PDB file of C-alpha atoms in Angstrom:
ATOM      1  CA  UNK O   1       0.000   0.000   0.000  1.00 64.00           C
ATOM      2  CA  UNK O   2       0.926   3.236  -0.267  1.00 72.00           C
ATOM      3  CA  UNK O   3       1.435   6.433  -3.238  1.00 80.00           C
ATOM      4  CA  UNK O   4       1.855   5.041  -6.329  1.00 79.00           C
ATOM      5  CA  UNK O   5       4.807   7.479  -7.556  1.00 81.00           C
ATOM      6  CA  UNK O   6       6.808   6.140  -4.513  1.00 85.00           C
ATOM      7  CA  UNK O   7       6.763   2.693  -5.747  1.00 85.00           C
ATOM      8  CA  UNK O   8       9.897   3.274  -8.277  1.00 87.00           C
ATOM      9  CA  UNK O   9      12.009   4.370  -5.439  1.00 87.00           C
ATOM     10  CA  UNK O  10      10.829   2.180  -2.742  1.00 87.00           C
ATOM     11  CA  UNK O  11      12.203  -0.870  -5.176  1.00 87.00           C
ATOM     12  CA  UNK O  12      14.854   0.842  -6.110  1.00 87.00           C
ATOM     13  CA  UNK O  13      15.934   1.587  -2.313  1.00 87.00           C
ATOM     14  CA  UNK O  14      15.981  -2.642  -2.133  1.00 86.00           C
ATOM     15  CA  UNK O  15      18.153  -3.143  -5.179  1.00 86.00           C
ATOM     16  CA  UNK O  16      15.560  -3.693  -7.738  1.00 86.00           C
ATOM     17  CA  UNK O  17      15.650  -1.490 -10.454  1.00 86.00           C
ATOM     18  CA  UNK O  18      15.194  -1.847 -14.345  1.00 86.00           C
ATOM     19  CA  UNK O  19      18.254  -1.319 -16.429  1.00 87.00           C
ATOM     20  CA  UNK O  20      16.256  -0.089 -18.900  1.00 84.00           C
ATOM     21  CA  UNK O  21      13.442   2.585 -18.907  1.00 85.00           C
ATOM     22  CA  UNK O  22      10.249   0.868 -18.795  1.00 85.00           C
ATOM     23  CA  UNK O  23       7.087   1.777 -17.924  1.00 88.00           C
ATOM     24  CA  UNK O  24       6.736   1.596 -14.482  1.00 88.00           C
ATOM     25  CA  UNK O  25       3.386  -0.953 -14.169  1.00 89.00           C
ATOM     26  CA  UNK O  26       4.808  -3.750 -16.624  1.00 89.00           C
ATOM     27  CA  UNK O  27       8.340  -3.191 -13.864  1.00 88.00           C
ATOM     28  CA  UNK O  28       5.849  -4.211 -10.838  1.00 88.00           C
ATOM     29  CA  UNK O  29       4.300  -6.915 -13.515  1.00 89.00           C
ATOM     30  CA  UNK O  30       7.860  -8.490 -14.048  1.00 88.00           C
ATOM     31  CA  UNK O  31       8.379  -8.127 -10.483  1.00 87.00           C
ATOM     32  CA  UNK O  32       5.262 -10.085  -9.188  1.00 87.00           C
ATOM     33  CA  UNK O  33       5.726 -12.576 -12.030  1.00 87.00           C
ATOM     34  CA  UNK O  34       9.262 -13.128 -10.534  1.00 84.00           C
ATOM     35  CA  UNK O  35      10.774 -11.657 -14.029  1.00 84.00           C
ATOM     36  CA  UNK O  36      13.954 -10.297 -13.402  1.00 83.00           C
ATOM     37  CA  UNK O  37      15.058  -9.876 -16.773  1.00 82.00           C
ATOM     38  CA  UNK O  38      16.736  -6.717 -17.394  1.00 82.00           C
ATOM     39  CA  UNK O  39      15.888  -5.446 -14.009  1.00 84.00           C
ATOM     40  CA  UNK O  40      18.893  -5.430 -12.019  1.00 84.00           C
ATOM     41  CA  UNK O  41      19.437  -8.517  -9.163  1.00 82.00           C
ATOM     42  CA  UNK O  42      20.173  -7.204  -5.270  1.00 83.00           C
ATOM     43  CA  UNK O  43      23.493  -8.259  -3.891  1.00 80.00           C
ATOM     44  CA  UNK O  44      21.314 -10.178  -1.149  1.00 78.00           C
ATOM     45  CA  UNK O  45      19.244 -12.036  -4.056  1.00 80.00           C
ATOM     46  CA  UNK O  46      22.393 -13.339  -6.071  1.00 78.00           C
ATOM     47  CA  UNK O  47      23.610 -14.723  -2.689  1.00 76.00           C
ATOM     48  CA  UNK O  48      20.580 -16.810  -2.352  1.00 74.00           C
ATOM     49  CA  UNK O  49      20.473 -17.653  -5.737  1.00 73.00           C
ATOM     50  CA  UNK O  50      24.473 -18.359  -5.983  1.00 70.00           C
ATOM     51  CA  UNK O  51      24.649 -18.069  -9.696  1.00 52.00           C
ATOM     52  CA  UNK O  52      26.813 -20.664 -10.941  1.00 45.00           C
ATOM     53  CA  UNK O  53      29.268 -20.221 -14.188  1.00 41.00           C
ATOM     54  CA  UNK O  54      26.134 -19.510 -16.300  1.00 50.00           C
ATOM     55  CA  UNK O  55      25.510 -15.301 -16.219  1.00 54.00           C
ATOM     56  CA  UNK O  56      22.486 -15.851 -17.996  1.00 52.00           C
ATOM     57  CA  UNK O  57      21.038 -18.375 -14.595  1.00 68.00           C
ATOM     58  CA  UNK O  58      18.227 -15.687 -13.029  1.00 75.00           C
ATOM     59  CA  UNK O  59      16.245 -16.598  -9.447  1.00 79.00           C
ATOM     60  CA  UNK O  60      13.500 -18.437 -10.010  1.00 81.00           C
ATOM     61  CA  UNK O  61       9.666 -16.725  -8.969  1.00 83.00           C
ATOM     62  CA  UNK O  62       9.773 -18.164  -5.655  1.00 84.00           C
ATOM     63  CA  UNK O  63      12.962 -16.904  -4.651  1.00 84.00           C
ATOM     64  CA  UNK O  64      12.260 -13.261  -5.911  1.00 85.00           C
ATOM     65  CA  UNK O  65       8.903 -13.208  -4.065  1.00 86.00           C
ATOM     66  CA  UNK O  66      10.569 -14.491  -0.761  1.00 86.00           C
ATOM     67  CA  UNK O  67      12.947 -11.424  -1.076  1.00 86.00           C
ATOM     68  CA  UNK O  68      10.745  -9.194  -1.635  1.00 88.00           C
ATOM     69  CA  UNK O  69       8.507  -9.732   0.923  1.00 88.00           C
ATOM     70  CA  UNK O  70      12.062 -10.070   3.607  1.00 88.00           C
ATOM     71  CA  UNK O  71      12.700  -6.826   2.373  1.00 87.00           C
ATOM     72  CA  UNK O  72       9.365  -5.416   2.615  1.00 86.00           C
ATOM     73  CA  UNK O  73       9.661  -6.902   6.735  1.00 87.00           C
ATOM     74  CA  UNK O  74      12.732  -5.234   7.782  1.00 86.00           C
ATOM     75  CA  UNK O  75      12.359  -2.114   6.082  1.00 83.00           C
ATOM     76  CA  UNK O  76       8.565  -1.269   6.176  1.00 82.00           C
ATOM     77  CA  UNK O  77       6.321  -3.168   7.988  1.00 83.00           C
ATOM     78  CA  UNK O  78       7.331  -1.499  10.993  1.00 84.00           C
ATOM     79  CA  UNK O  79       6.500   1.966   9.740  1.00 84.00           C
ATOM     80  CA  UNK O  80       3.444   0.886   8.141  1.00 83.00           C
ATOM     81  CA  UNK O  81       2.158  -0.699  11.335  1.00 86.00           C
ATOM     82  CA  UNK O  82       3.443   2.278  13.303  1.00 87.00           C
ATOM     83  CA  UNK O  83       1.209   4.229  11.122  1.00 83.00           C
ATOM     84  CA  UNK O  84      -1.654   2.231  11.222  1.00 83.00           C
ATOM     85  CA  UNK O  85      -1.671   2.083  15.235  1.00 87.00           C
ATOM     86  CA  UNK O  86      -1.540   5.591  15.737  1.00 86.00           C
ATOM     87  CA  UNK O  87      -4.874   7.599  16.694  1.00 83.00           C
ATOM     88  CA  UNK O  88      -6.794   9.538  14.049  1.00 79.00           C
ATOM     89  CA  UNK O  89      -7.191  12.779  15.079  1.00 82.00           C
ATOM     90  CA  UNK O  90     -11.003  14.010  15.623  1.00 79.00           C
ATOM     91  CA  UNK O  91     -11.809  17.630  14.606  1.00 82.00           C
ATOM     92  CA  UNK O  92     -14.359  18.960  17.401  1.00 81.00           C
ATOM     93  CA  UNK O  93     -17.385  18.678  14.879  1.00 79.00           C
ATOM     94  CA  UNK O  94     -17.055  14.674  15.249  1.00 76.00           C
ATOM     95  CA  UNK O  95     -16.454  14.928  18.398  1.00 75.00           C
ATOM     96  CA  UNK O  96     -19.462  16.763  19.428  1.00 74.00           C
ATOM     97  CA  UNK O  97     -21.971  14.382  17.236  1.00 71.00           C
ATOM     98  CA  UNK O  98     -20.074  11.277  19.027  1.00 72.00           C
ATOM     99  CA  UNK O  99     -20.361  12.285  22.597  1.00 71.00           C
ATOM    100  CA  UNK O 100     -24.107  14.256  22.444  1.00 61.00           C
ATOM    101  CA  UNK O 101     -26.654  11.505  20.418  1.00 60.00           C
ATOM    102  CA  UNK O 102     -29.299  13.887  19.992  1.00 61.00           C
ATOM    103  CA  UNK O 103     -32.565  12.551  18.879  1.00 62.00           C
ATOM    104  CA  UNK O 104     -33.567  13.014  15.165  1.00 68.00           C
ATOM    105  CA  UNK O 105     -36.665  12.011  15.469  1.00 68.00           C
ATOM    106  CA  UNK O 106     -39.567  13.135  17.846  1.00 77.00           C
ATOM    107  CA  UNK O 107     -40.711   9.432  17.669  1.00 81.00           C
ATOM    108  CA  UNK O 108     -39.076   6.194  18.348  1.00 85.00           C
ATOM    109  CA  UNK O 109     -39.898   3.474  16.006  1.00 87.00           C
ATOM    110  CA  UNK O 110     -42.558   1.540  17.519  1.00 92.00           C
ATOM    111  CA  UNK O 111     -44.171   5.070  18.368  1.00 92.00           C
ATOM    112  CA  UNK O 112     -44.165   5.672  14.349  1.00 92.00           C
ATOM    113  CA  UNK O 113     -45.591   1.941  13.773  1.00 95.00           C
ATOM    114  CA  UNK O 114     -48.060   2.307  15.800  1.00 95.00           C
ATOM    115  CA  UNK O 115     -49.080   5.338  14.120  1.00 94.00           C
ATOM    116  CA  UNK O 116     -48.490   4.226  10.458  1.00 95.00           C
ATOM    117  CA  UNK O 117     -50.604   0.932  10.895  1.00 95.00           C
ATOM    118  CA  UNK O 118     -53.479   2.775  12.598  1.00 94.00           C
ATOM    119  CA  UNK O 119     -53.533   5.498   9.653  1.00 95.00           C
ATOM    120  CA  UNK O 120     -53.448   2.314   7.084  1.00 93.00           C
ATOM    121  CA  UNK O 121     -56.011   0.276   8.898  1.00 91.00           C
ATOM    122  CA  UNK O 122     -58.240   3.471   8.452  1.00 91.00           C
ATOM    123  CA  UNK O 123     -57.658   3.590   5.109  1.00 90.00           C
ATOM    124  CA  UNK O 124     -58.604   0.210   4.639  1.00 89.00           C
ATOM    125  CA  UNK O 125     -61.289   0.073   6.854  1.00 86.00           C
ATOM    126  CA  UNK O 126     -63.907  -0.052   4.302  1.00 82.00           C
ATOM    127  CA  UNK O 127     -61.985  -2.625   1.853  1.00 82.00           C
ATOM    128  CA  UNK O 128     -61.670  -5.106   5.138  1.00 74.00           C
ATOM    129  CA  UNK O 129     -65.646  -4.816   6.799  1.00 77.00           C
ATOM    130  CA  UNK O 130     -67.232  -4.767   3.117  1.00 72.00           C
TER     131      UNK O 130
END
């Protein structure tokens, strides 16, 4: 979650940036696929890969989702819960209709279906004893 223009940086800030310009919605499309062609690999995630001889080997889906989500743990998660757990603050309009319920209505609602069936039962009083 969060603003959509900080998404760019926020991957880039983890090491996962594309090493070509691309349009940034098919870069988080190739990142949820687990597509890390010409996007560039984080120190961390060649470590867990440990490319062999080949150059061309690239972390499978599974492994770039488990990084991703590490990374998301130790950098944000804390922030974002931080975030999330602190108050909203009330302006004193809210406040006012919170703590004083004032009564809308002159009636309560059995006091208005009373009334209501009574007026219809008049109404129909010459359909029903007919």
């Amino acid at each position: 979650f969060g603003k959509a223009s900080e998404a760019m940086s926020y991957f880039s800030s983890i090491g996962c940036s594309p090493l070509l310009s691309m349009n940034p919605a098919e870069f988080l499309l190739d990142l949820a696929n687990g597509n890390m062609n010409d996007i560039s690999i984080p120190s961390a995630l060649k470590e867990k890969v440990k490319i062999g001889n080949s150059c061309k080997e690239k972390p499978s889906a599974t492994i770039v989702y488990e990084y991703l989500e590490e990374a998301y743990k130790t950098e944000l998660e804390v922030v974002e819960k931080k975030k999330l757990m602190d108050p909203v603050p009330l302006d004193e309009e809210v406040k006012a209709m919170i703590t004083c319920p004032k009564r809308e209505w002159g009636l309560s609602w059995w006091e208005q279906y009373c009334i209501l069936s009574l007026r219809g039962f008049k109404e129909r009083r010459h359909d029903y004893f007919s």
